[in-house]
Each structure stands twice: as C-alpha cells, then as structure tokens.
Amino acid sequence: MIKAKTDVNDLQRKILDLKKKQNTALLVHNYQIPQIQDIGDFLGDSLGLAKTSRQLKVKAIILCGVKFMAETVKILSPDKKILLPVREAGCPLADMIEPDELMKLKSKHPDAWVVSYVNTSAEIKALSDVCCTSANAITVVRNVPVKKIIFVPDRNLGEWVKMNVPQKEIILWDGFCIVHEYFSLKDLEGARKIHPDAELIVHPECRKEILEGADSVLSTSGILKRAKESSAKKFIIGTEEGIIHRLKKDNPQKEFYSLGNAKICINMKKITLEDVYASLKEQKYNIELNVDMMNKARVALERMVKYV
Ligand code: 13P
Ligand code: SF4
C-alpha cells in the first residue's frame, strides 16, 4: 500500500477526496504517469493488481492501466464496479491473438493445455486452461500436470519459459510487445560499456538475446523488489520507462538508467489526471463482460494461483 498523500496538487486532492466519498479505490500499474502513481491506493504489476482487487472492501475500483488489466480485475471481482478511465487504453500484445485462431490451434493439439499470459482478452482467458503473469509464468508451466503446452500470446516470455522449463514441450504463439521488442543487443552492449558496474534487469517481454544478456529477468514489481534488495548502487532497466519514477522514489541513494533510449508504452500513457477525475465523476468507463465468459475466464485465473 502507498503511504498517506501529503504533497499533492489541486486536481490530485480533488480525486483523493471524491474517491473517498465514493468508496472507490485507485489501482495503478507501474507504467502509469508519475502524477497518477503518486495518488494510487496500490501500485503494482499485473499480478499484484489482480490479487489486491479481490481483497479490497470497496464498492468500485478505478484501474489505471490497460484494458486487459481492468477486465482481469472485473473477472476476479464481478460484484464491484470496475472503471477504466480511457476506453482506448488497450494492449497491442493482447490483441495479437483472436479466439478463432486459438480454437484452431487447440484442435490441432488436443492433448495440450493452453497457458495464457494475463495480457490477453477475457475471451482468450475463457478458452485457456490456466493463466500466468510475467511474475509466475515459469512456475505455472513447470507445475501444470501436462507435458504439452500452448503458450499464448507473447513469444518472448514463452521463450524465457522454454529456457527455464526444458522438460515441457511448449508451442509458442508469435505475439510480442511493441515496446519491449525494440530493446536491442546494441543497447545492451552500449549500456554495459557506459556503466560496467551497474546491475542490468529486464522484463521477460524483451527478446531472447536481451534476456540471456541480463543479470536478472523480472516482472515490473520484481524489478522494484530487486532494486531495493540488491547491494548494487547503479541499475540499467530494460522495460517501459514509467517504472523509473518509482525506482528513484523508493531508492533515492541509487542510480537508475533506461536500457538504450527510454521506451514508452503509449497506451499506458493515455490516462491523465483529468481522465481519472472524469472517470470518478461520470462513473466511466464501466467494464461489462458476459457472465458465462467471465466464469470460464475465472477458472483459468484461479488455477494460476493453484500452480504457483
Ligand atoms: P507486469 O505484470 O510485469 O507489470 O507486466 C505487464 C506488462 O504489460 C508489461 O509490459
Ligand atoms: Fe502491452 Fe507492451 Fe504496453 Fe505492456 S508495455 S501494456 S505488453 S503494449
């Protein structure tokens, strides 16, 4: 949980007051703009947001992140009102697989389990046997009771899982994150040369050669934890630049640099403070999903917890 808010501007204060009045919580992903991060009730990775949403005793949740995150929270907390301040805040990776494409692949491999990364639509989750996040993908795949896995939609996270769980037969989907895909080996070599004493941490959505060349491969909250615990004084971070704000805030005595040029997820940056205020005032945009689909998707999400 984030501590009491003291140094806030007028709009931030208005949001804090209104959300209290409306018994609404503000859940914020680690890539959101600093002004939103600073007023969140909880700041975290996909797994943390999903878990926290279930425990909160509130009427409504404003999810500052992208659509699949808001849908995941709705699936896990169907009785709460879940609001996404900008309807168009999507995730291109989640859109790289359609339900009919997954159905086709499933029919080719009837003995396989579908493990879907949480960066998927509710429809894809409903067609999956189990979900995973970047924080637990290796453990989930290692523990599921089958040898053959269809892993969707991120090929880079899938490769990382394959490298770590060689005893499973893993069929990869060819999706990728349009932000992480563009960290290059040149970025990595350049960063190592400029900061030879720095610890290099990357997100598993980066390409295989980046994952192999890093010191650690972690989810966004894993990166935050590692930076706090490590004795290193300097870090090179291979993920969306929004996380640098929190890293610096939590560790003022340490130095943080983005790997290569800072990379921005434009979808994560679509939400402004004005949008959060409007979302509270006008109760928009309410996430509504088909009940049957939600029930199926919930099974896959709840199984994830069973296999970690
Ligand atoms: P995390 O679950 O690690 O926060 O990742 C979500 C995401 O969209 C990364 O691009
Ligand atoms: Fe999707 Fe990539 Fe943005 Fe994460 S960083 S929300 S995977 S597009």
PDB file of N, CA, C and O in Angstrom, residues 7 25 50 61 69 83 87 105-106 122 125-126 138 185 197 203 223 238 249 254 263 292-293 303 307:
ATOM      1  N   ASP A   7       2.046  15.795  -0.311  1.00  0.00           N
ATOM      2  CA  ASP A   7       2.387  16.823  -1.283  1.00  0.00           C
ATOM      3  C   ASP A   7       1.630  16.589  -2.601  1.00  0.00           C
ATOM      4  O   ASP A   7       2.154  15.989  -3.521  1.00  0.00           O
ATOM      5  N   ALA A  25     -11.508   2.622  -4.860  1.00  0.00           N
ATOM      6  CA  ALA A  25     -10.046   2.501  -4.737  1.00  0.00           C
ATOM      7  C   ALA A  25      -9.392   2.793  -6.083  1.00  0.00           C
ATOM      8  O   ALA A  25      -9.983   2.547  -7.140  1.00  0.00           O
ATOM      9  N   ALA A  50      -4.294  -7.652  -9.710  1.00  0.00           N
ATOM     10  CA  ALA A  50      -5.370  -8.647  -9.703  1.00  0.00           C
ATOM     11  C   ALA A  50      -5.624  -9.165  -8.282  1.00  0.00           C
ATOM     12  O   ALA A  50      -6.772  -9.240  -7.836  1.00  0.00           O
ATOM     13  N   ILE A  61     -13.652   0.216  -8.245  1.00  0.00           N
ATOM     14  CA  ILE A  61     -12.198   0.336  -8.442  1.00  0.00           C
ATOM     15  C   ILE A  61     -11.961   1.088  -9.743  1.00  0.00           C
ATOM     16  O   ILE A  61     -12.580   0.776 -10.764  1.00  0.00           O
ATOM     17  N   MET A  69      -6.102  -5.441 -17.993  1.00  0.00           N
ATOM     18  CA  MET A  69      -5.937  -5.396 -16.534  1.00  0.00           C
ATOM     19  C   MET A  69      -7.286  -5.106 -15.869  1.00  0.00           C
ATOM     20  O   MET A  69      -7.639  -5.724 -14.859  1.00  0.00           O
ATOM     21  N   LEU A  83     -13.857   0.567 -13.265  1.00  0.00           N
ATOM     22  CA  LEU A  83     -13.807   1.654 -14.238  1.00  0.00           C
ATOM     23  C   LEU A  83     -12.413   1.783 -14.842  1.00  0.00           C
ATOM     24  O   LEU A  83     -11.413   1.748 -14.122  1.00  0.00           O
ATOM     25  N   ARG A  87     -11.215   4.457 -22.503  1.00  0.00           N
ATOM     26  CA  ARG A  87     -11.663   3.210 -23.133  1.00  0.00           C
ATOM     27  C   ARG A  87     -10.635   2.645 -24.118  1.00  0.00           C
ATOM     28  O   ARG A  87     -10.507   1.459 -24.294  1.00  0.00           O
ATOM     29  N   LEU A 105      -5.761 -23.768 -33.099  1.00  0.00           N
ATOM     30  CA  LEU A 105      -4.526 -24.335 -32.549  1.00  0.00           C
ATOM     31  C   LEU A 105      -4.836 -25.416 -31.512  1.00  0.00           C
ATOM     32  O   LEU A 105      -4.184 -26.464 -31.469  1.00  0.00           O
ATOM     33  N   LYS A 106      -5.874 -25.176 -30.721  1.00  0.00           N
ATOM     34  CA  LYS A 106      -6.277 -26.165 -29.710  1.00  0.00           C
ATOM     35  C   LYS A 106      -6.714 -27.476 -30.372  1.00  0.00           C
ATOM     36  O   LYS A 106      -6.397 -28.557 -29.907  1.00  0.00           O
ATOM     37  N   ALA A 122     -10.519 -11.163 -22.289  1.00  0.00           N
ATOM     38  CA  ALA A 122     -11.311 -12.079 -21.457  1.00  0.00           C
ATOM     39  C   ALA A 122     -11.721 -13.313 -22.274  1.00  0.00           C
ATOM     40  O   ALA A 122     -11.784 -14.431 -21.741  1.00  0.00           O
ATOM     41  N   LYS A 125      -8.879 -15.744 -22.271  1.00  0.00           N
ATOM     42  CA  LYS A 125      -8.749 -16.375 -20.944  1.00  0.00           C
ATOM     43  C   LYS A 125      -9.809 -17.472 -20.783  1.00  0.00           C
ATOM     44  O   LYS A 125      -9.540 -18.538 -20.233  1.00  0.00           O
ATOM     45  N   ALA A 126     -11.015 -17.186 -21.291  1.00  0.00           N
ATOM     46  CA  ALA A 126     -12.109 -18.163 -21.170  1.00  0.00           C
ATOM     47  C   ALA A 126     -11.800 -19.446 -21.946  1.00  0.00           C
ATOM     48  O   ALA A 126     -12.333 -20.507 -21.626  1.00  0.00           O
ATOM     49  N   ILE A 138       7.011 -19.085 -15.290  1.00  0.00           N
ATOM     50  CA  ILE A 138       7.887 -20.272 -15.216  1.00  0.00           C
ATOM     51  C   ILE A 138       7.307 -21.294 -14.230  1.00  0.00           C
ATOM     52  O   ILE A 138       7.187 -22.482 -14.548  1.00  0.00           O
ATOM     53  N   LEU A 185      20.418  -5.656 -28.880  1.00  0.00           N
ATOM     54  CA  LEU A 185      21.711  -6.106 -28.367  1.00  0.00           C
ATOM     55  C   LEU A 185      22.686  -4.926 -28.321  1.00  0.00           C
ATOM     56  O   LEU A 185      23.524  -4.824 -27.420  1.00  0.00           O
ATOM     57  N   ASP A 197      29.651  -1.153 -13.928  1.00  0.00           N
ATOM     58  CA  ASP A 197      29.388  -1.557 -12.537  1.00  0.00           C
ATOM     59  C   ASP A 197      27.887  -1.659 -12.229  1.00  0.00           C
ATOM     60  O   ASP A 197      27.499  -1.904 -11.089  1.00  0.00           O
ATOM     61  N   HIS A 203      12.652  -6.953 -18.352  1.00  0.00           N
ATOM     62  CA  HIS A 203      11.339  -7.605 -18.279  1.00  0.00           C
ATOM     63  C   HIS A 203      11.323  -8.781 -19.266  1.00  0.00           C
ATOM     64  O   HIS A 203      11.915  -8.672 -20.355  1.00  0.00           O
ATOM     65  N   ILE A 223      11.204  -6.174 -10.438  1.00  0.00           N
ATOM     66  CA  ILE A 223      12.296  -5.201 -10.651  1.00  0.00           C
ATOM     67  C   ILE A 223      12.380  -4.261  -9.441  1.00  0.00           C
ATOM     68  O   ILE A 223      13.466  -3.986  -8.914  1.00  0.00           O
ATOM     69  N   GLY A 238      15.577  -2.546 -18.337  1.00  0.00           N
ATOM     70  CA  GLY A 238      15.031  -2.821 -19.668  1.00  0.00           C
ATOM     71  C   GLY A 238      13.541  -3.091 -19.602  1.00  0.00           C
ATOM     72  O   GLY A 238      13.092  -4.235 -19.685  1.00  0.00           O
ATOM     73  N   LYS A 249      12.114   7.013  -6.542  1.00  0.00           N
ATOM     74  CA  LYS A 249      11.430   7.429  -5.326  1.00  0.00           C
ATOM     75  C   LYS A 249      11.750   6.479  -4.163  1.00  0.00           C
ATOM     76  O   LYS A 249      12.002   6.906  -3.035  1.00  0.00           O
ATOM     77  N   LYS A 254      20.264   5.484  -4.945  1.00  0.00           N
ATOM     78  CA  LYS A 254      20.764   4.651  -6.054  1.00  0.00           C
ATOM     79  C   LYS A 254      20.500   5.334  -7.399  1.00  0.00           C
ATOM     80  O   LYS A 254      19.662   6.225  -7.486  1.00  0.00           O
ATOM     81  N   LYS A 263      11.918   3.721 -23.450  1.00  0.00           N
ATOM     82  CA  LYS A 263      10.806   3.212 -24.277  1.00  0.00           C
ATOM     83  C   LYS A 263       9.484   3.494 -23.571  1.00  0.00           C
ATOM     84  O   LYS A 263       9.354   3.264 -22.373  1.00  0.00           O
ATOM     85  N   ASP A 292     -21.123 -15.735 -18.528  1.00  0.00           N
ATOM     86  CA  ASP A 292     -20.627 -17.069 -18.811  1.00  0.00           C
ATOM     87  C   ASP A 292     -19.132 -17.031 -19.135  1.00  0.00           C
ATOM     88  O   ASP A 292     -18.332 -17.838 -18.648  1.00  0.00           O
ATOM     89  N   MET A 293     -18.757 -16.040 -19.950  1.00  0.00           N
ATOM     90  CA  MET A 293     -17.345 -15.889 -20.330  1.00  0.00           C
ATOM     91  C   MET A 293     -16.495 -15.578 -19.086  1.00  0.00           C
ATOM     92  O   MET A 293     -15.412 -16.143 -18.895  1.00  0.00           O
ATOM     93  N   ARG A 303      -6.918 -21.047 -11.299  1.00  0.00           N
ATOM     94  CA  ARG A 303      -5.961 -22.161 -11.413  1.00  0.00           C
ATOM     95  C   ARG A 303      -4.528 -21.650 -11.321  1.00  0.00           C
ATOM     96  O   ARG A 303      -3.636 -22.351 -10.849  1.00  0.00           O
ATOM     97  N   TYR A 307      -1.188 -23.289  -9.144  1.00  0.00           N
ATOM     98  CA  TYR A 307       0.070 -23.833  -9.670  1.00  0.00           C
ATOM     99  C   TYR A 307       1.316 -23.001  -9.345  1.00  0.00           C
ATOM    100  O   TYR A 307       2.351 -23.198  -9.937  1.00  0.00           O
TER     101      TYR A 307
END
